[in-house]
Amino acid sequence: MPLLLGIRRFRKDLERHGAMAVTAPLEGGFETRLLRRLRAAGYAAQLCSARGLGDPETFLLGLHGVRPPHLGHQSIGGTAAVGTVSMALPQLMPQLQTDKPVLLWLLEAQVLSRAELDTFVALPRRYPGFHVVCEMGGSRTLRWQPLAEALAA
């Protein structure tokens, strides 16, 4: 399937379902072309790796605390045993407050648990302008399906 013909179907499926599971050839190229064409269509797109994501909703949409890793050192005092807590700003909430549709492209999403993937199915229902594309591994051709259907299979 030529990519130029498939982008319209992909965009319609993305807008209808909100969260899509994508498998693409491992040599790359297809997903970046899709991403570039979606940006040209008016989407505010952000790439994010699924590794180390933690709680997806809190990380992407809420103000949350971040602690440094515990390196085995004794605390001298003045801070908690786990170190000082610094606050991290939400990644996508400022973009959701604009009129542009927001696209989150998750790399290596096959490492996420079922509960985390269910969160990505539910988020576009709560935030209408929010769309998610999860890269679920490699295949010989570019394929996509709704994330809810991929989880049911």
PDB file of C-alpha atoms in Angstrom:
ATOM      1  CA  MET A   1       0.000   0.000   0.000  1.00  0.00           C
ATOM      2  CA  PRO A   2       1.510   3.347  -0.974  1.00  0.00           C
ATOM      3  CA  LEU A   3       1.899   5.607   2.017  1.00  0.00           C
ATOM      4  CA  LEU A   4       0.335   8.620   0.299  1.00  0.00           C
ATOM      5  CA  LEU A   5      -2.932   6.721  -0.115  1.00  0.00           C
ATOM      6  CA  GLY A   6      -2.754   5.233   3.381  1.00  0.00           C
ATOM      7  CA  ILE A   7      -2.279   8.487   5.294  1.00  0.00           C
ATOM      8  CA  ARG A   8      -5.895   9.538   4.776  1.00  0.00           C
ATOM      9  CA  ARG A   9      -7.176   6.211   6.090  1.00  0.00           C
ATOM     10  CA  PHE A  10      -4.732   6.312   8.993  1.00  0.00           C
ATOM     11  CA  ARG A  11      -5.807   9.830   9.935  1.00  0.00           C
ATOM     12  CA  LYS A  12      -9.512   8.935   9.750  1.00  0.00           C
ATOM     13  CA  ASP A  13      -8.938   5.839  11.884  1.00  0.00           C
ATOM     14  CA  LEU A  14      -6.898   7.871  14.368  1.00  0.00           C
ATOM     15  CA  GLU A  15      -9.593  10.531  14.688  1.00  0.00           C
ATOM     16  CA  ARG A  16     -12.338   7.905  15.021  1.00  0.00           C
ATOM     17  CA  HIS A  17     -10.657   5.671  17.617  1.00  0.00           C
ATOM     18  CA  GLY A  18      -8.271   8.062  19.397  1.00  0.00           C
ATOM     19  CA  ALA A  19      -5.605   5.431  20.133  1.00  0.00           C
ATOM     20  CA  MET A  20      -3.892   3.330  17.474  1.00  0.00           C
ATOM     21  CA  ALA A  21      -1.443   0.430  17.623  1.00  0.00           C
ATOM     22  CA  VAL A  22       1.140   0.537  14.830  1.00  0.00           C
ATOM     23  CA  THR A  23       3.605  -2.076  13.623  1.00  0.00           C
ATOM     24  CA  ALA A  24       6.173  -0.955  11.061  1.00  0.00           C
ATOM     25  CA  PRO A  25       9.268  -2.382   9.373  1.00  0.00           C
ATOM     26  CA  LEU A  26      12.245  -2.252  11.715  1.00  0.00           C
ATOM     27  CA  GLU A  27      14.449  -0.377   9.263  1.00  0.00           C
ATOM     28  CA  GLY A  28      12.267   2.693   9.891  1.00  0.00           C
ATOM     29  CA  GLY A  29      11.055   5.491   7.688  1.00  0.00           C
ATOM     30  CA  PHE A  30       7.337   4.756   7.531  1.00  0.00           C
ATOM     31  CA  GLU A  31       6.478   6.068  10.972  1.00  0.00           C
ATOM     32  CA  THR A  32       8.432   9.289  10.505  1.00  0.00           C
ATOM     33  CA  ARG A  33       6.640   9.940   7.222  1.00  0.00           C
ATOM     34  CA  LEU A  34       3.291   9.385   8.951  1.00  0.00           C
ATOM     35  CA  LEU A  35       4.318  11.692  11.763  1.00  0.00           C
ATOM     36  CA  ARG A  36       5.496  14.404   9.365  1.00  0.00           C
ATOM     37  CA  ARG A  37       2.239  14.284   7.399  1.00  0.00           C
ATOM     38  CA  LEU A  38       0.160  14.457  10.579  1.00  0.00           C
ATOM     39  CA  ARG A  39       2.145  17.503  11.694  1.00  0.00           C
ATOM     40  CA  ALA A  40       1.471  19.076   8.290  1.00  0.00           C
ATOM     41  CA  ALA A  41      -2.243  18.380   8.826  1.00  0.00           C
ATOM     42  CA  GLY A  42      -2.212  20.535  11.972  1.00  0.00           C
ATOM     43  CA  TYR A  43      -1.392  18.105  14.778  1.00  0.00           C
ATOM     44  CA  ALA A  44       0.912  19.144  17.597  1.00  0.00           C
ATOM     45  CA  ALA A  45       2.981  15.951  17.813  1.00  0.00           C
ATOM     46  CA  GLN A  46       5.315  14.795  20.546  1.00  0.00           C
ATOM     47  CA  LEU A  47       7.547  11.711  20.516  1.00  0.00           C
ATOM     48  CA  CYS A  48       8.051   9.890  23.803  1.00  0.00           C
ATOM     49  CA  SER A  49       9.648   6.599  24.754  1.00  0.00           C
ATOM     50  CA  ALA A  50       7.484   4.209  26.733  1.00  0.00           C
ATOM     51  CA  ARG A  51      10.457   2.984  28.769  1.00  0.00           C
ATOM     52  CA  GLY A  52      10.512   4.539  32.236  1.00  0.00           C
ATOM     53  CA  LEU A  53       7.176   6.274  31.729  1.00  0.00           C
ATOM     54  CA  GLY A  54       5.717   5.346  35.124  1.00  0.00           C
ATOM     55  CA  ASP A  55       2.092   6.367  35.618  1.00  0.00           C
ATOM     56  CA  PRO A  56       1.163   7.637  32.139  1.00  0.00           C
ATOM     57  CA  GLU A  57      -1.663   9.952  33.103  1.00  0.00           C
ATOM     58  CA  THR A  58       0.272  11.654  35.899  1.00  0.00           C
ATOM     59  CA  PHE A  59       3.455  11.953  33.844  1.00  0.00           C
ATOM     60  CA  LEU A  60       1.741  13.414  30.785  1.00  0.00           C
ATOM     61  CA  LEU A  61      -1.090  15.484  32.254  1.00  0.00           C
ATOM     62  CA  GLY A  62      -0.365  16.297  35.912  1.00  0.00           C
ATOM     63  CA  LEU A  63       2.165  18.091  38.079  1.00  0.00           C
ATOM     64  CA  HIS A  64       4.219  15.390  39.787  1.00  0.00           C
ATOM     65  CA  GLY A  65       7.240  15.007  42.002  1.00  0.00           C
ATOM     66  CA  VAL A  66      10.491  13.432  40.871  1.00  0.00           C
ATOM     67  CA  ARG A  67      13.063  12.035  43.280  1.00  0.00           C
ATOM     68  CA  PRO A  68      16.688  11.282  42.438  1.00  0.00           C
ATOM     69  CA  PRO A  69      17.710   7.624  42.398  1.00  0.00           C
ATOM     70  CA  HIS A  70      18.935   6.200  45.688  1.00  0.00           C
ATOM     71  CA  LEU A  71      22.633   5.487  45.309  1.00  0.00           C
ATOM     72  CA  GLY A  72      23.191   3.835  48.694  1.00  0.00           C
ATOM     73  CA  HIS A  73      24.580   6.909  50.416  1.00  0.00           C
ATOM     74  CA  GLN A  74      23.625   7.885  53.945  1.00  0.00           C
ATOM     75  CA  SER A  75      21.533  11.013  54.335  1.00  0.00           C
ATOM     76  CA  ILE A  76      23.415  13.630  56.368  1.00  0.00           C
ATOM     77  CA  GLY A  77      20.257  15.553  57.113  1.00  0.00           C
ATOM     78  CA  GLY A  78      18.187  18.331  55.692  1.00  0.00           C
ATOM     79  CA  THR A  79      16.444  16.106  53.166  1.00  0.00           C
ATOM     80  CA  ALA A  80      14.412  12.951  53.254  1.00  0.00           C
ATOM     81  CA  ALA A  81      16.064   9.550  52.997  1.00  0.00           C
ATOM     82  CA  VAL A  82      15.203   9.379  49.302  1.00  0.00           C
ATOM     83  CA  GLY A  83      16.559  12.834  48.477  1.00  0.00           C
ATOM     84  CA  THR A  84      14.987  16.127  47.634  1.00  0.00           C
ATOM     85  CA  VAL A  85      11.810  16.117  45.610  1.00  0.00           C
ATOM     86  CA  SER A  86      11.715  18.352  42.566  1.00  0.00           C
ATOM     87  CA  MET A  87       8.465  19.046  40.769  1.00  0.00           C
ATOM     88  CA  ALA A  88       8.094  18.202  37.078  1.00  0.00           C
ATOM     89  CA  LEU A  89       5.655  20.037  34.849  1.00  0.00           C
ATOM     90  CA  PRO A  90       3.068  18.072  32.871  1.00  0.00           C
ATOM     91  CA  GLN A  91       4.249  17.167  29.388  1.00  0.00           C
ATOM     92  CA  LEU A  92       1.023  17.581  27.389  1.00  0.00           C
ATOM     93  CA  MET A  93      -1.468  19.628  29.417  1.00  0.00           C
ATOM     94  CA  PRO A  94      -0.340  23.020  27.987  1.00  0.00           C
ATOM     95  CA  GLN A  95      -0.756  21.655  24.444  1.00  0.00           C
ATOM     96  CA  LEU A  96      -4.225  20.270  25.222  1.00  0.00           C
ATOM     97  CA  GLN A  97      -5.399  23.755  26.160  1.00  0.00           C
ATOM     98  CA  THR A  98      -4.912  24.978  22.581  1.00  0.00           C
ATOM     99  CA  ASP A  99      -7.216  24.420  19.613  1.00  0.00           C
ATOM    100  CA  LYS A 100      -4.777  22.126  17.775  1.00  0.00           C
ATOM    101  CA  PRO A 101      -5.228  18.362  18.063  1.00  0.00           C
ATOM    102  CA  VAL A 102      -2.426  16.764  20.086  1.00  0.00           C
ATOM    103  CA  LEU A 103      -0.683  13.553  19.030  1.00  0.00           C
ATOM    104  CA  LEU A 104       1.482  11.501  21.378  1.00  0.00           C
ATOM    105  CA  TRP A 105       3.669   9.013  19.505  1.00  0.00           C
ATOM    106  CA  LEU A 106       4.926   6.327  21.896  1.00  0.00           C
ATOM    107  CA  LEU A 107       8.058   4.456  20.885  1.00  0.00           C
ATOM    108  CA  GLU A 108       8.599   0.881  22.168  1.00  0.00           C
ATOM    109  CA  ALA A 109       5.068   0.660  23.590  1.00  0.00           C
ATOM    110  CA  GLN A 110       5.214  -3.144  23.620  1.00  0.00           C
ATOM    111  CA  VAL A 111       7.018  -2.932  27.005  1.00  0.00           C
ATOM    112  CA  LEU A 112       3.990  -1.347  28.693  1.00  0.00           C
ATOM    113  CA  SER A 113       1.667  -3.391  30.876  1.00  0.00           C
ATOM    114  CA  ARG A 114      -1.952  -4.052  29.998  1.00  0.00           C
ATOM    115  CA  ALA A 115      -3.140  -1.485  32.586  1.00  0.00           C
ATOM    116  CA  GLU A 116      -0.888   1.218  31.128  1.00  0.00           C
ATOM    117  CA  LEU A 117      -2.120   0.499  27.599  1.00  0.00           C
ATOM    118  CA  ASP A 118      -5.728   0.617  28.867  1.00  0.00           C
ATOM    119  CA  THR A 119      -4.936   4.096  30.186  1.00  0.00           C
ATOM    120  CA  PHE A 120      -3.941   5.167  26.681  1.00  0.00           C
ATOM    121  CA  VAL A 121      -7.234   3.808  25.341  1.00  0.00           C
ATOM    122  CA  ALA A 122      -9.189   5.822  27.934  1.00  0.00           C
ATOM    123  CA  LEU A 123      -7.311   9.148  27.715  1.00  0.00           C
ATOM    124  CA  PRO A 124      -8.573  10.156  24.220  1.00  0.00           C
ATOM    125  CA  ARG A 125     -12.142   9.581  25.440  1.00  0.00           C
ATOM    126  CA  ARG A 126     -11.640  12.018  28.328  1.00  0.00           C
ATOM    127  CA  TYR A 127      -9.707  14.603  26.288  1.00  0.00           C
ATOM    128  CA  PRO A 128     -11.314  14.898  22.826  1.00  0.00           C
ATOM    129  CA  GLY A 129      -8.363  16.584  21.071  1.00  0.00           C
ATOM    130  CA  PHE A 130      -5.843  14.030  22.331  1.00  0.00           C
ATOM    131  CA  HIS A 131      -4.661  11.134  20.124  1.00  0.00           C
ATOM    132  CA  VAL A 132      -2.147   8.349  20.841  1.00  0.00           C
ATOM    133  CA  VAL A 133      -0.112   6.165  18.503  1.00  0.00           C
ATOM    134  CA  CYS A 134       1.669   3.227  20.142  1.00  0.00           C
ATOM    135  CA  GLU A 135       4.454   1.439  18.270  1.00  0.00           C
ATOM    136  CA  MET A 136       3.863  -2.182  19.223  1.00  0.00           C
ATOM    137  CA  GLY A 137       6.821  -3.803  17.463  1.00  0.00           C
ATOM    138  CA  GLY A 138       8.033  -4.577  14.003  1.00  0.00           C
ATOM    139  CA  SER A 139       6.495  -6.272  10.999  1.00  0.00           C
ATOM    140  CA  ARG A 140       7.220  -6.654   7.306  1.00  0.00           C
ATOM    141  CA  THR A 141       4.689  -3.988   6.302  1.00  0.00           C
ATOM    142  CA  LEU A 142       3.148  -0.935   7.887  1.00  0.00           C
ATOM    143  CA  ARG A 143      -0.026  -1.993   9.718  1.00  0.00           C
ATOM    144  CA  TRP A 144      -2.294  -0.276  12.210  1.00  0.00           C
ATOM    145  CA  GLN A 145      -5.400  -1.083  14.195  1.00  0.00           C
ATOM    146  CA  PRO A 146      -7.258   0.521  17.094  1.00  0.00           C
ATOM    147  CA  LEU A 147      -5.383  -0.019  20.335  1.00  0.00           C
ATOM    148  CA  ALA A 148      -8.494  -1.416  22.008  1.00  0.00           C
ATOM    149  CA  GLU A 149      -8.729  -4.129  19.323  1.00  0.00           C
ATOM    150  CA  ALA A 150      -5.015  -4.915  19.646  1.00  0.00           C
ATOM    151  CA  LEU A 151      -5.457  -5.420  23.394  1.00  0.00           C
ATOM    152  CA  ALA A 152      -8.522  -7.623  22.900  1.00  0.00           C
ATOM    153  CA  ALA A 153      -6.628  -9.978  20.558  1.00  0.00           C
TER     154      ALA A 153
END
